[in-house]
Coordinates of C-alpha atoms in Angstrom, one line a residue:
M1 CA -19.1 21.0 12.6
T2 CA -16.3 22.6 10.8
A3 CA -12.6 21.9 11.1
G4 CA -12.1 25.3 12.8
Q5 CA -14.6 24.4 15.5
L6 CA -12.9 21.0 16.0
V7 CA -9.6 22.8 16.5
K8 CA -11.2 25.0 19.2
L9 CA -12.5 21.9 21.0
V10 CA -9.0 20.3 20.9
E11 CA -7.5 23.6 22.2
Q12 CA -10.0 23.5 25.1
G13 CA -8.9 20.0 25.8
L14 CA -5.3 21.0 25.9
E15 CA -6.1 23.9 28.2
L16 CA -7.9 21.5 30.6
V17 CA -5.0 19.1 30.6
G18 CA -2.8 22.1 31.2
A19 CA 0.8 21.9 32.1
G20 CA 0.3 19.1 34.6
D21 CA 1.9 15.7 34.6
R22 CA -0.5 14.0 32.2
A23 CA 1.9 14.0 29.3
D24 CA 0.0 11.0 27.8
L25 CA -3.2 13.0 27.4
R26 CA -1.4 16.0 26.0
K27 CA 0.4 13.8 23.5
R28 CA -3.0 12.3 22.4
L29 CA -4.5 15.8 21.9
H30 CA -1.4 17.1 20.1
Q31 CA -1.7 14.2 17.7
A32 CA -5.4 15.0 17.1
M33 CA -4.4 18.6 16.4
V34 CA -1.8 17.5 13.9
R35 CA -4.4 15.5 12.0
L36 CA -6.7 18.5 11.9
Q37 CA -4.0 20.9 10.7
D38 CA -3.1 18.5 7.9
P39 CA -6.5 17.9 6.2
S40 CA -4.8 16.3 3.1
I41 CA -7.1 13.7 1.6
R42 CA -4.9 11.7 -0.9
V43 CA -6.3 10.2 -4.1
I44 CA -3.8 8.3 -6.2
V45 CA -4.3 7.9 -9.9
V46 CA -2.9 4.6 -11.3
G47 CA -2.9 2.7 -14.6
E48 CA -0.6 1.5 -17.3
F49 CA 1.4 3.8 -19.6
K50 CA -0.5 6.0 -22.1
Q51 CA -3.9 5.5 -20.5
G52 CA -4.6 9.2 -20.0
K53 CA -3.8 9.6 -16.3
S54 CA -1.9 12.9 -16.6
K55 CA -4.4 14.5 -18.9
L56 CA -7.2 13.4 -16.5
I57 CA -5.5 15.3 -13.7
N58 CA -4.9 18.3 -15.9
A59 CA -8.6 18.4 -16.8
L60 CA -9.7 18.0 -13.2
V61 CA -7.7 21.1 -12.0
N62 CA -7.9 22.9 -15.4
A63 CA -4.1 23.4 -15.6
P64 CA -1.2 21.7 -17.4
V65 CA 0.5 20.4 -14.2
C66 CA 1.4 17.0 -15.6
P67 CA 3.3 16.5 -18.9
V68 CA 1.1 15.1 -21.7
D69 CA 2.6 13.9 -25.0
D70 CA 2.6 10.7 -27.1
D71 CA 6.4 10.5 -26.6
I72 CA 6.5 11.5 -22.9
A73 CA 5.8 9.1 -20.0
T74 CA 5.7 10.1 -16.3
S75 CA 8.8 8.9 -14.4
L76 CA 8.0 9.9 -10.8
P77 CA 4.8 10.8 -8.8
T78 CA 3.4 14.3 -9.1
I79 CA 1.4 15.5 -6.1
V80 CA -1.2 18.2 -6.8
R81 CA -2.7 20.0 -3.8
Y82 CA -4.2 23.3 -2.9
G83 CA -1.9 26.3 -2.5
E84 CA -1.9 30.0 -3.2
P85 CA -0.2 31.4 -5.2
A86 CA 0.5 28.6 -7.7
S87 CA 3.9 27.1 -7.2
A88 CA 5.9 23.9 -7.9
A89 CA 8.7 22.0 -6.1
V90 CA 10.6 18.8 -6.4
L91 CA 11.0 16.6 -3.3
V92 CA 14.5 15.3 -2.8
P93 CA 15.2 12.5 -0.3
A94 CA 18.1 13.0 2.1
T95 CA 20.0 9.9 0.8
D96 CA 22.2 9.8 3.8
S97 CA 19.3 8.8 6.0
P98 CA 17.5 5.5 6.0
A99 CA 14.1 7.2 5.5
G100 CA 15.5 9.1 2.6
N101 CA 16.9 6.0 1.0
A102 CA 13.5 4.3 1.5
A103 CA 11.8 7.3 -0.1
A104 CA 14.0 7.1 -3.2
N105 CA 13.6 3.3 -3.5
A106 CA 9.8 3.4 -3.1
G107 CA 9.3 6.0 -5.8
G108 CA 8.4 8.9 -3.6
N109 CA 6.0 7.2 -1.2
A110 CA 7.6 9.0 1.7
A111 CA 6.6 12.2 0.0
V112 CA 3.1 10.9 -0.5
D113 CA 3.1 10.0 3.2
G114 CA 3.9 13.6 4.1
G115 CA 7.6 13.1 4.9
D116 CA 9.3 12.8 8.3
G117 CA 11.9 15.5 7.9
S118 CA 14.0 13.5 5.5
I119 CA 12.4 15.1 2.4
E120 CA 13.8 18.4 1.1
R121 CA 11.6 20.7 -1.0
R122 CA 13.3 22.5 -3.8
P123 CA 11.2 25.2 -5.5
V124 CA 11.2 25.1 -9.3
E125 CA 9.4 27.0 -12.0
L126 CA 6.0 25.6 -13.1
S127 CA 7.2 25.7 -16.7
D128 CA 10.3 23.5 -15.8
L129 CA 8.3 20.8 -14.2
P130 CA 7.4 18.6 -17.2
A131 CA 11.1 18.1 -18.0
L132 CA 11.8 17.0 -14.4
V133 CA 8.9 14.5 -14.1
S134 CA 9.0 12.9 -17.5
E135 CA 11.0 10.0 -19.0
Q136 CA 12.3 12.4 -21.6
G137 CA 13.9 14.9 -19.2
N138 CA 14.5 12.5 -16.3
P139 CA 14.8 8.9 -17.7
G140 CA 14.1 6.3 -15.1
N141 CA 14.2 9.1 -12.5
S142 CA 17.9 9.3 -12.9
R143 CA 17.9 12.5 -10.8
K144 CA 16.7 10.5 -7.8
F145 CA 13.8 12.8 -7.0
A146 CA 11.2 11.4 -4.5
A147 CA 8.3 13.2 -6.2
A148 CA 7.1 16.5 -7.6
E149 CA 4.7 18.8 -5.9
V150 CA 2.3 21.4 -7.5
C151 CA 0.2 23.8 -5.5
L152 CA -2.8 25.4 -7.2
P153 CA -5.6 27.8 -6.1
R154 CA -8.4 25.5 -7.3
R155 CA -11.8 25.2 -5.6
I156 CA -11.8 21.4 -6.1
L157 CA -8.6 21.2 -4.0
S158 CA -9.6 23.6 -1.3
G159 CA -11.2 21.0 0.9
G160 CA -7.9 19.2 1.3
L161 CA -8.1 17.0 -1.8
T162 CA -4.6 15.9 -2.9
I163 CA -4.3 14.2 -6.3
I164 CA -1.2 12.0 -7.0
D165 CA -0.2 11.2 -10.6
S166 CA 1.7 7.9 -10.4
P167 CA 4.1 6.7 -13.0
G168 CA 2.7 4.2 -15.5
V169 CA 3.4 0.7 -14.3
G170 CA 4.4 -0.7 -17.7
G171 CA 2.2 -3.7 -17.5
M172 CA 0.1 -4.5 -14.4
G173 CA 2.0 -7.7 -13.8
S174 CA 5.5 -6.2 -13.7
T175 CA 7.6 -5.5 -10.7
H176 CA 6.7 -1.8 -11.0
T177 CA 3.2 -2.8 -9.7
L178 CA 4.8 -3.4 -6.3
T179 CA 5.8 0.3 -6.1
T180 CA 2.3 1.4 -7.1
L181 CA 0.8 -0.9 -4.4
T182 CA 3.3 0.6 -1.9
A183 CA 1.6 4.0 -2.1
L184 CA -2.0 2.7 -1.6
P185 CA -1.9 2.2 2.2
T186 CA -1.4 5.9 2.7
A187 CA -4.0 6.9 0.1
D188 CA -7.7 7.7 1.0
A189 CA -8.9 6.6 -2.5
M190 CA -7.6 5.3 -5.8
L191 CA -8.7 6.0 -9.4
L192 CA -7.8 3.2 -11.9
V193 CA -7.6 4.7 -15.4
S194 CA -8.0 2.6 -18.5
D195 CA -8.7 4.0 -21.9
A196 CA -11.7 3.0 -24.2
S197 CA -9.6 1.2 -26.7
Q198 CA -10.2 -2.2 -25.1
E199 CA -11.8 -3.9 -22.1
Y200 CA -9.9 -4.6 -18.9
T201 CA -7.1 -7.0 -19.2
E202 CA -6.5 -9.8 -16.6
P203 CA -3.4 -8.0 -15.1
E204 CA -5.5 -4.9 -14.6
L205 CA -8.2 -6.9 -12.8
R206 CA -5.6 -8.7 -10.7
F207 CA -4.2 -5.3 -9.7
L208 CA -7.7 -4.0 -8.9
R209 CA -8.4 -7.0 -6.6
Q210 CA -5.2 -6.4 -4.8
A211 CA -5.9 -2.6 -4.5
M212 CA -9.4 -3.4 -3.1
R213 CA -7.8 -5.3 -0.2
I214 CA -5.5 -2.4 0.7
T215 CA -7.6 0.7 0.2
P216 CA -11.4 0.4 0.5
S217 CA -12.3 3.5 -1.7
V218 CA -11.7 2.6 -5.4
A219 CA -13.2 4.1 -8.5
A220 CA -12.6 3.3 -12.2
V221 CA -12.2 5.8 -15.0
L222 CA -12.8 5.0 -18.7
S223 CA -10.7 7.6 -20.5
K224 CA -10.5 8.9 -24.1
T225 CA -14.1 8.3 -24.9
D226 CA -13.9 11.0 -27.6
L227 CA -11.3 8.9 -29.5
Y228 CA -13.2 5.6 -29.7
P229 CA -16.7 5.4 -31.2
D230 CA -17.4 2.0 -29.6
W231 CA -16.6 3.2 -26.0
R232 CA -20.1 2.4 -24.8
R233 CA -19.5 -1.3 -25.7
V234 CA -16.2 -1.2 -23.8
E235 CA -17.9 0.5 -20.9
E236 CA -20.5 -2.3 -20.7
L237 CA -17.8 -5.0 -20.7
D238 CA -15.8 -3.1 -18.1
R239 CA -18.8 -2.8 -15.8
A240 CA -19.3 -6.6 -16.1
H241 CA -15.7 -7.1 -15.1
L242 CA -15.9 -4.7 -12.1
V243 CA -18.9 -6.6 -10.8
T244 CA -16.8 -9.7 -10.5
V245 CA -14.3 -7.8 -8.4
A246 CA -16.7 -5.8 -6.2
P247 CA -20.3 -4.8 -6.9
D248 CA -20.1 -1.2 -5.8
I249 CA -17.0 0.1 -7.8
P250 CA -18.2 3.1 -9.8
L251 CA -17.1 3.6 -13.4
F252 CA -16.8 7.1 -14.9
P253 CA -16.5 7.4 -18.7
L254 CA -14.6 10.6 -19.4
S255 CA -13.1 12.8 -22.1
A256 CA -10.3 15.0 -20.8
D257 CA -10.1 16.9 -24.1
L258 CA -13.8 17.8 -23.9
R259 CA -13.4 19.0 -20.3
L260 CA -10.4 21.2 -21.3
E261 CA -12.3 22.6 -24.3
A262 CA -15.4 23.2 -22.2
A263 CA -13.2 25.1 -19.7
R264 CA -11.7 27.2 -22.5
L265 CA -15.2 28.0 -24.0
Q266 CA -17.0 28.2 -20.6
D267 CA -19.5 25.7 -22.1
T268 CA -21.5 24.0 -19.3
E269 CA -23.2 21.6 -21.7
L270 CA -19.9 20.5 -23.2
N271 CA -18.5 20.0 -19.6
T272 CA -21.5 17.8 -18.8
E273 CA -20.9 15.8 -21.9
S274 CA -17.3 15.2 -20.9
G275 CA -18.4 13.2 -17.9
F276 CA -16.3 15.1 -15.4
P277 CA -19.1 16.5 -13.2
D278 CA -20.0 13.0 -12.0
L279 CA -16.4 12.3 -11.1
V280 CA -16.0 15.6 -9.3
A281 CA -19.2 14.9 -7.3
H282 CA -17.9 11.5 -6.4
L283 CA -14.6 12.9 -5.1
R284 CA -16.3 15.7 -3.2
N285 CA -19.1 13.5 -1.6
E286 CA -17.7 10.0 -1.3
V287 CA -13.9 10.7 -0.9
V288 CA -13.5 14.1 0.7
G289 CA -16.8 13.9 2.6
K290 CA -16.1 10.4 4.0
A291 CA -12.5 11.3 5.0
Q292 CA -13.8 14.3 6.8
R293 CA -16.4 12.3 8.7
I294 CA -13.8 9.7 9.7
Q295 CA -11.5 12.5 10.9
R296 CA -14.3 14.1 12.9
R297 CA -15.2 10.7 14.5
S298 CA -11.5 10.1 15.3
V299 CA -11.0 13.5 17.0
S300 CA -14.3 13.1 18.9
Q301 CA -13.1 9.7 20.2
D302 CA -9.9 11.3 21.4
L303 CA -11.7 14.1 23.1
L304 CA -14.2 11.6 24.8
S305 CA -11.3 9.5 26.0
V306 CA -9.4 12.5 27.4
T307 CA -12.5 13.9 29.2
E308 CA -13.4 10.6 30.7
N309 CA -9.8 10.2 32.1
L310 CA -10.0 13.8 33.5
R311 CA -13.4 13.3 34.9
L312 CA -12.4 10.1 36.7
S313 CA -9.7 11.8 38.7
L314 CA -11.8 14.9 39.5
Q315 CA -14.9 13.0 40.4
S316 CA -13.0 10.7 42.8
E317 CA -11.5 13.7 44.6
L318 CA -14.9 15.5 44.7
E319 CA -16.6 12.4 46.2
A320 CA -13.9 12.1 48.9
L321 CA -14.3 15.7 49.9
E322 CA -18.1 15.8 49.9
N323 CA -18.5 12.3 51.5
P324 CA -15.6 11.6 53.8
G325 CA -17.4 8.6 55.3
G326 CA -17.5 6.8 52.0
T327 CA -13.9 7.4 51.2
P328 CA -12.5 4.0 52.4
Q329 CA -15.0 2.1 50.2
M330 CA -14.2 4.3 47.3
L331 CA -10.5 3.9 47.8
A332 CA -10.9 0.1 47.9
A333 CA -12.9 0.1 44.6
L334 CA -10.3 2.4 43.0
E335 CA -7.4 0.2 44.3
Q336 CA -9.1 -2.9 42.9
A337 CA -9.5 -1.2 39.5
K338 CA -5.9 0.0 39.6
T339 CA -4.8 -3.6 40.3
E340 CA -6.8 -4.8 37.3
A341 CA -5.2 -2.1 35.2
D342 CA -1.8 -3.2 36.5
E343 CA -2.5 -6.7 35.4
L344 CA -3.5 -5.4 32.0
R345 CA -0.1 -3.7 31.6
K346 CA 1.9 -6.8 32.5
R347 CA 3.2 -9.1 29.9
S348 CA 1.2 -12.0 31.2
A349 CA -2.0 -10.1 30.3
R350 CA -4.3 -11.8 27.8
W351 CA -3.8 -9.2 25.1
Q352 CA -0.1 -9.7 25.2
L353 CA -0.5 -13.5 24.8
T354 CA -3.0 -12.9 21.9
L355 CA -0.4 -10.7 20.2
S356 CA 2.5 -13.0 20.8
D357 CA 0.6 -16.1 19.6
G358 CA -0.9 -14.3 16.7
I359 CA 2.5 -13.0 15.4
N360 CA 4.0 -16.5 15.6
D361 CA 1.1 -18.0 13.7
L362 CA 1.2 -15.2 11.2
I363 CA 4.9 -15.7 10.5
A364 CA 4.4 -19.4 10.0
D365 CA 1.4 -18.8 7.7
M366 CA 3.2 -16.2 5.8
E367 CA 6.2 -18.5 5.1
Y368 CA 3.9 -21.3 4.0
D369 CA 1.9 -18.9 1.8
L370 CA 5.0 -17.5 0.1
R371 CA 6.5 -20.9 -0.5
D372 CA 3.3 -22.4 -1.7
R373 CA 2.9 -19.6 -4.3
L374 CA 6.5 -19.9 -5.5
R375 CA 6.3 -23.7 -5.6
R376 CA 3.3 -23.5 -7.9
I377 CA 5.3 -21.0 -10.1
Q378 CA 8.2 -23.4 -10.1
K379 CA 6.1 -26.4 -11.2
E380 CA 4.5 -24.3 -14.0
A381 CA 7.9 -23.1 -15.1
E382 CA 9.4 -26.6 -15.2
T383 CA 6.4 -27.9 -17.2
A384 CA 6.9 -25.1 -19.7
I385 CA 10.7 -25.9 -19.9
D386 CA 10.0 -29.6 -20.6
Q387 CA 7.7 -28.8 -23.4
G388 CA 10.3 -27.1 -25.6
D389 CA 13.7 -25.5 -25.9
P390 CA 14.1 -22.7 -23.4
G391 CA 17.2 -21.3 -25.1
P392 CA 15.7 -19.2 -27.9
V393 CA 12.8 -17.8 -25.7
W394 CA 14.8 -17.4 -22.5
T395 CA 14.4 -13.6 -22.5
Q396 CA 10.6 -13.9 -22.8
F397 CA 10.6 -16.7 -20.3
S398 CA 12.6 -14.7 -17.7
Q399 CA 10.1 -11.8 -18.1
W400 CA 7.2 -14.1 -17.6
L401 CA 8.9 -15.6 -14.5
E402 CA 9.6 -12.1 -13.1
E403 CA 5.9 -11.1 -13.6
C404 CA 4.7 -14.2 -11.9
V405 CA 7.0 -13.8 -8.9
A406 CA 6.1 -10.1 -8.6
A407 CA 2.4 -11.0 -8.6
A408 CA 3.0 -13.8 -6.0
V409 CA 5.0 -11.5 -3.7
S410 CA 2.5 -8.7 -3.9
D411 CA -0.3 -11.2 -3.1
T412 CA 1.6 -12.4 -0.1
F413 CA 2.3 -8.9 1.2
V414 CA -1.4 -7.8 0.8
W415 CA -2.6 -11.0 2.5
T416 CA -0.1 -10.5 5.4
S417 CA -1.3 -6.9 5.7
E418 CA -4.9 -8.0 6.0
R419 CA -3.9 -10.6 8.7
S420 CA -2.0 -8.0 10.6
Q421 CA -5.0 -5.7 10.7
W422 CA -7.1 -8.6 11.8
L423 CA -4.6 -9.4 14.6
A424 CA -4.7 -5.8 15.7
A425 CA -8.5 -6.0 15.9
Q426 CA -8.3 -9.2 17.9
V427 CA -6.0 -7.5 20.4
A428 CA -8.3 -4.5 20.6
E429 CA -11.2 -6.8 21.7
H430 CA -9.4 -7.1 25.1
F431 CA -10.2 -3.4 25.5
A432 CA -13.8 -3.9 24.6
A433 CA -15.0 -1.7 27.5
D434 CA -14.1 1.3 25.4
E435 CA -13.8 1.9 21.7
V436 CA -10.0 2.0 21.1
S437 CA -8.2 3.0 17.9
L438 CA -6.2 0.6 15.9
P439 CA -2.5 1.3 15.0
V440 CA -1.6 2.2 11.5
L441 CA 0.2 -0.8 9.8
H442 CA 1.9 -0.7 6.4
V443 CA 2.9 -4.3 5.8
S444 CA 1.7 -4.1 2.2
D445 CA 4.5 -1.7 1.5
S446 CA 6.3 -4.0 -1.0
G447 CA 8.0 -1.5 -3.3
D448 CA 11.5 -2.6 -2.5
A449 CA 10.8 -6.3 -1.7
L450 CA 12.6 -7.6 -4.7
D451 CA 15.4 -5.2 -4.8
P452 CA 18.0 -7.6 -3.2
V453 CA 17.1 -10.3 -5.7
D454 CA 19.5 -10.5 -8.7
Q455 CA 18.3 -10.6 -12.3
M456 CA 17.6 -13.9 -13.9
P457 CA 21.0 -15.2 -15.3
E458 CA 21.4 -15.7 -19.0
L459 CA 21.0 -19.2 -20.7
D460 CA 22.8 -20.5 -23.8
S461 CA 20.4 -20.0 -26.7
G462 CA 21.4 -23.4 -28.2
R463 CA 22.0 -22.0 -31.7
V464 CA 24.6 -24.0 -33.7
N465 CA 26.2 -22.4 -36.8
P466 CA 26.6 -24.4 -40.0
I467 CA 30.3 -25.1 -39.5
Q468 CA 29.6 -26.6 -36.0
K469 CA 26.8 -28.7 -37.6
V470 CA 29.3 -30.1 -40.2
L471 CA 31.9 -30.9 -37.5
I472 CA 29.3 -32.7 -35.4
G473 CA 28.2 -34.7 -38.5
M474 CA 31.8 -35.5 -39.5
R475 CA 32.6 -36.7 -36.0
G476 CA 29.7 -39.1 -36.1
S477 CA 30.2 -40.2 -39.7
Y478 CA 33.9 -41.0 -39.3
G479 CA 33.3 -44.3 -37.7
G480 CA 30.7 -45.3 -40.3
V481 CA 33.0 -44.5 -43.2
L482 CA 35.9 -46.4 -41.7
M483 CA 33.8 -49.5 -40.6
F484 CA 32.0 -49.9 -44.0
G485 CA 35.1 -49.1 -45.9
L486 CA 37.1 -51.9 -44.3
L487 CA 34.1 -54.2 -44.7
T488 CA 33.8 -53.5 -48.4
G489 CA 37.6 -53.7 -48.8
I490 CA 37.2 -57.5 -48.5
F491 CA 35.5 -57.5 -51.8
G492 CA 38.3 -55.4 -53.4
M493 CA 36.6 -52.0 -53.0
A494 CA 38.4 -48.8 -52.0
L495 CA 38.1 -47.5 -48.4
I496 CA 36.0 -44.6 -49.5
N497 CA 33.3 -45.8 -51.8
P498 CA 29.6 -45.1 -52.3
L499 CA 28.5 -47.6 -49.6
S500 CA 30.9 -46.3 -46.9
V501 CA 30.0 -42.7 -47.8
G502 CA 26.3 -43.5 -47.5
A503 CA 26.8 -45.2 -44.2
G504 CA 28.8 -42.2 -43.0
L505 CA 26.0 -39.8 -43.9
L506 CA 23.4 -41.9 -42.1
L507 CA 25.5 -42.3 -39.0
G508 CA 26.5 -38.6 -39.1
R509 CA 22.9 -37.5 -39.3
K510 CA 22.1 -39.9 -36.3
A511 CA 25.0 -38.4 -34.3
Y512 CA 23.8 -34.9 -35.0
R513 CA 20.3 -35.7 -33.8
E514 CA 21.7 -37.3 -30.6
D515 CA 23.9 -34.4 -30.0
K516 CA 21.0 -32.0 -30.5
E517 CA 18.9 -34.0 -28.0
T518 CA 21.7 -34.0 -25.5
R519 CA 22.2 -30.3 -25.8
L520 CA 18.5 -29.7 -25.4
K521 CA 18.4 -31.9 -22.2
R522 CA 21.4 -30.0 -20.8
R523 CA 19.8 -26.6 -21.5
Q524 CA 16.5 -27.8 -19.9
G525 CA 18.4 -29.0 -16.9
E526 CA 20.3 -25.7 -16.7
A527 CA 17.1 -23.7 -17.1
K528 CA 15.4 -25.6 -14.3
A529 CA 18.4 -25.1 -12.0
L530 CA 18.4 -21.4 -12.8
V531 CA 14.6 -21.2 -12.0
R532 CA 15.1 -23.1 -8.7
R533 CA 18.0 -20.9 -7.7
Q534 CA 16.1 -17.7 -8.6
L535 CA 13.0 -18.8 -6.6
D536 CA 15.2 -19.8 -3.6
D537 CA 16.7 -16.4 -3.7
V538 CA 13.3 -14.8 -3.8
T539 CA 12.1 -17.0 -0.9
F540 CA 15.2 -16.1 1.2
Q541 CA 15.2 -12.3 0.6
V542 CA 11.4 -11.7 0.7
G543 CA 10.9 -14.1 3.6
K544 CA 13.5 -12.2 5.6
Q545 CA 11.8 -8.8 4.8
L546 CA 8.4 -10.1 5.7
K547 CA 9.6 -11.5 9.0
D548 CA 11.3 -8.1 9.8
R549 CA 8.1 -6.2 9.0
L550 CA 6.0 -8.6 11.0
R551 CA 8.3 -8.1 14.0
L552 CA 7.9 -4.3 13.5
V553 CA 4.1 -4.9 13.4
Q554 CA 4.4 -6.8 16.7
R555 CA 6.3 -3.9 18.3
T556 CA 3.8 -1.3 16.8
I557 CA 0.8 -3.1 18.1
R558 CA 2.5 -3.8 21.5
D559 CA 3.5 -0.2 22.0
H560 CA 0.1 1.1 20.8
F561 CA -1.9 -0.9 23.3
T562 CA 0.6 -0.7 26.1
E563 CA 0.2 3.1 25.8
I564 CA -3.6 2.7 26.0
A565 CA -3.3 0.4 29.1
D566 CA -0.8 2.8 30.7
E567 CA -3.1 5.7 30.1
Y568 CA -5.9 3.9 31.8
H569 CA -3.6 2.8 34.7
R570 CA -2.4 6.4 35.1
S571 CA -5.9 7.8 35.3
L572 CA -6.8 5.3 38.1
S573 CA -3.6 6.0 40.0
D574 CA -4.3 9.7 39.9
S575 CA -7.8 9.0 41.0
V576 CA -6.5 7.0 44.1
A577 CA -4.0 9.7 44.9
A578 CA -6.6 12.5 44.6
A579 CA -9.0 10.7 46.8
Q580 CA -6.3 10.0 49.4
K581 CA -5.3 13.6 49.3
A582 CA -8.9 14.7 49.7
A583 CA -9.4 12.5 52.7
N584 CA -6.5 14.1 54.5
S585 CA -7.4 17.7 53.5
Y586 CA -8.1 20.2 56.2
A587 CA -11.7 21.4 56.6
Q588 CA -10.9 25.0 55.6
E589 CA -9.3 23.9 52.4
K590 CA -12.1 21.6 51.4
E591 CA -14.7 24.2 50.4
G592 CA -12.4 26.0 48.1
R593 CA -11.1 22.8 46.5
I594 CA -14.7 21.6 46.0
R595 CA -15.6 24.8 44.2
D596 CA -12.5 24.4 41.9
I597 CA -13.2 20.8 41.2
K598 CA -16.9 21.5 40.3
A599 CA -15.8 24.3 37.9
E600 CA -13.3 22.0 36.3
L601 CA -15.9 19.2 36.0
R602 CA -18.3 21.6 34.3
K603 CA -15.7 22.4 31.7
V604 CA -14.9 18.7 31.2
D605 CA -18.5 17.8 30.9
A606 CA -19.2 20.6 28.4
L607 CA -16.3 19.4 26.3
H608 CA -17.5 15.8 26.7
R609 CA -21.0 16.8 25.4
A610 CA -19.5 18.6 22.5
A611 CA -17.4 15.6 21.6
E612 CA -20.4 13.4 21.8
A613 CA -22.3 15.7 19.5
V614 CA -19.5 15.6 16.9
S615 CA -19.4 11.8 17.1
A616 CA -23.2 11.6 16.7
E617 CA -23.1 14.1 13.8
A618 CA -20.4 12.1 12.0
A619 CA -22.3 8.8 12.5
A620 CA -25.5 10.4 11.2
A621 CA -23.8 11.8 8.2
G622 CA -22.3 8.4 7.4
T623 CA -25.7 6.8 7.7
R624 CA -27.3 9.3 5.4
T625 CA -24.5 8.7 2.8
A626 CA -24.9 5.0 3.1
A627 CA -28.7 5.3 2.5
G628 CA -28.0 7.5 -0.5
V629 CA -29.8 10.6 0.9

């Protein structure tokens, strides 16, 4: 079934709900309509700097939409989607709003999300875009753009595929990785790009493991195969690494230059050699096709729920009209069901207790997990400090500590996100009579988690210039010269003589060594204190953010399932009211009302059958895809 046919079914549902007082059902169908009218299927392309991400996207769409140069690096996300005619725009956050500030801080993820009215689109010329999205023309995103957007009339994008070129993360262990992870919850799939110069590094594999826990659809790309003759060996090593992460991650060896040359020459054989047809087929079948099946299933579930709620009220009234004698028993059954729904709505209901206990446990586990990770980093840092002088290597040590902290924080955020989804599923089990949707939770959004944390303070390098060394030695040798000079004076020797000078040199050297050891111990103590203070600051700031987000998760889950319980309760209340009204109807009104109800029921049943067909079709398509048919 096409998207247009689904839109017609939703329109039929809205017509059946009508302008009555079931605002909850209208809201649900309106939300389904919004999802259908925005078929954007987001694929984010990630990787370190200079791995060929931008050229990969240019080759996919056969247009120079992303700047490519040895001296140019992408400084903000570039969103490439379908549009006619070709156009470009920069997305500017409204910085006076909280959402706008969040978009700016998160590197344009609000733009990736689709915006909430806080994003302003400013049209620009396509030729001006490279200067706006690159480090050369916009260093460090100094212009504070959220993202850039390019619309192209390309067949590969016509099905709703949206490709996002993310900035290079500058080392998969850096804090920039948090920003990249932030965009993943809103993406339908991710492409990890690594060139054929070497096999995957440990930071890349760590990032891949984290990404797999956030977005289920991940593919790997081995780029620049035309530049490295031994790329097949690297491909073999990369496939072995991918198996250790997940056995079903596909790897596509590609050459963007061959693809672009094939497009210029219209050479099908050269295009096949580039490797891009396999990637295009994967995007079309596994990413776009799967997203469309999920969308159809979601809309069909909304339609089924709405029609069941409508049928309950209409069927109750019809039975009361056609069988007045059975009305008391029916009313009693409906009242009992209504009472049960009332209990479900109350705070004392089991799902509310599950949610409350689950959030409290999750907060405690989150705090322990974060502290445990940071405690291990602290022990490792203190061991490294004890093994040498931290002063000369303090810059490198601070960078290592920053990377370790960023990795630990992102791991905690991802783990907390998984537990939040698990908790939502546990709450949903209390509604097991029907298949209910789960709320969308973005706890793994960790892009600004370390923003409140100050940079690591500087530490004295411990370097001593020659003059200071001499002064330290003289200060230590003074006593030796004086003591031995007086001692040898008994034998008629001068105060300063070879023996007293020799003793002064020995004691001066000893004093310098002791001073050096003292200064080293002091620097080691200061370094440990700085590490503890830095990690305490991280624990305080990140812990507070995680608690706030988990409270937001609690409210989101509570509101989501309260709405479902209220919807069920409302349907039963309407059914009771309709049955009571039918029991009190006059005889002459009954026949006409019965005809109207039966006509409405026929429409509701027809829509229900159509929704069931859509659901079955989506399930069958998913089964065929899983079986590789």
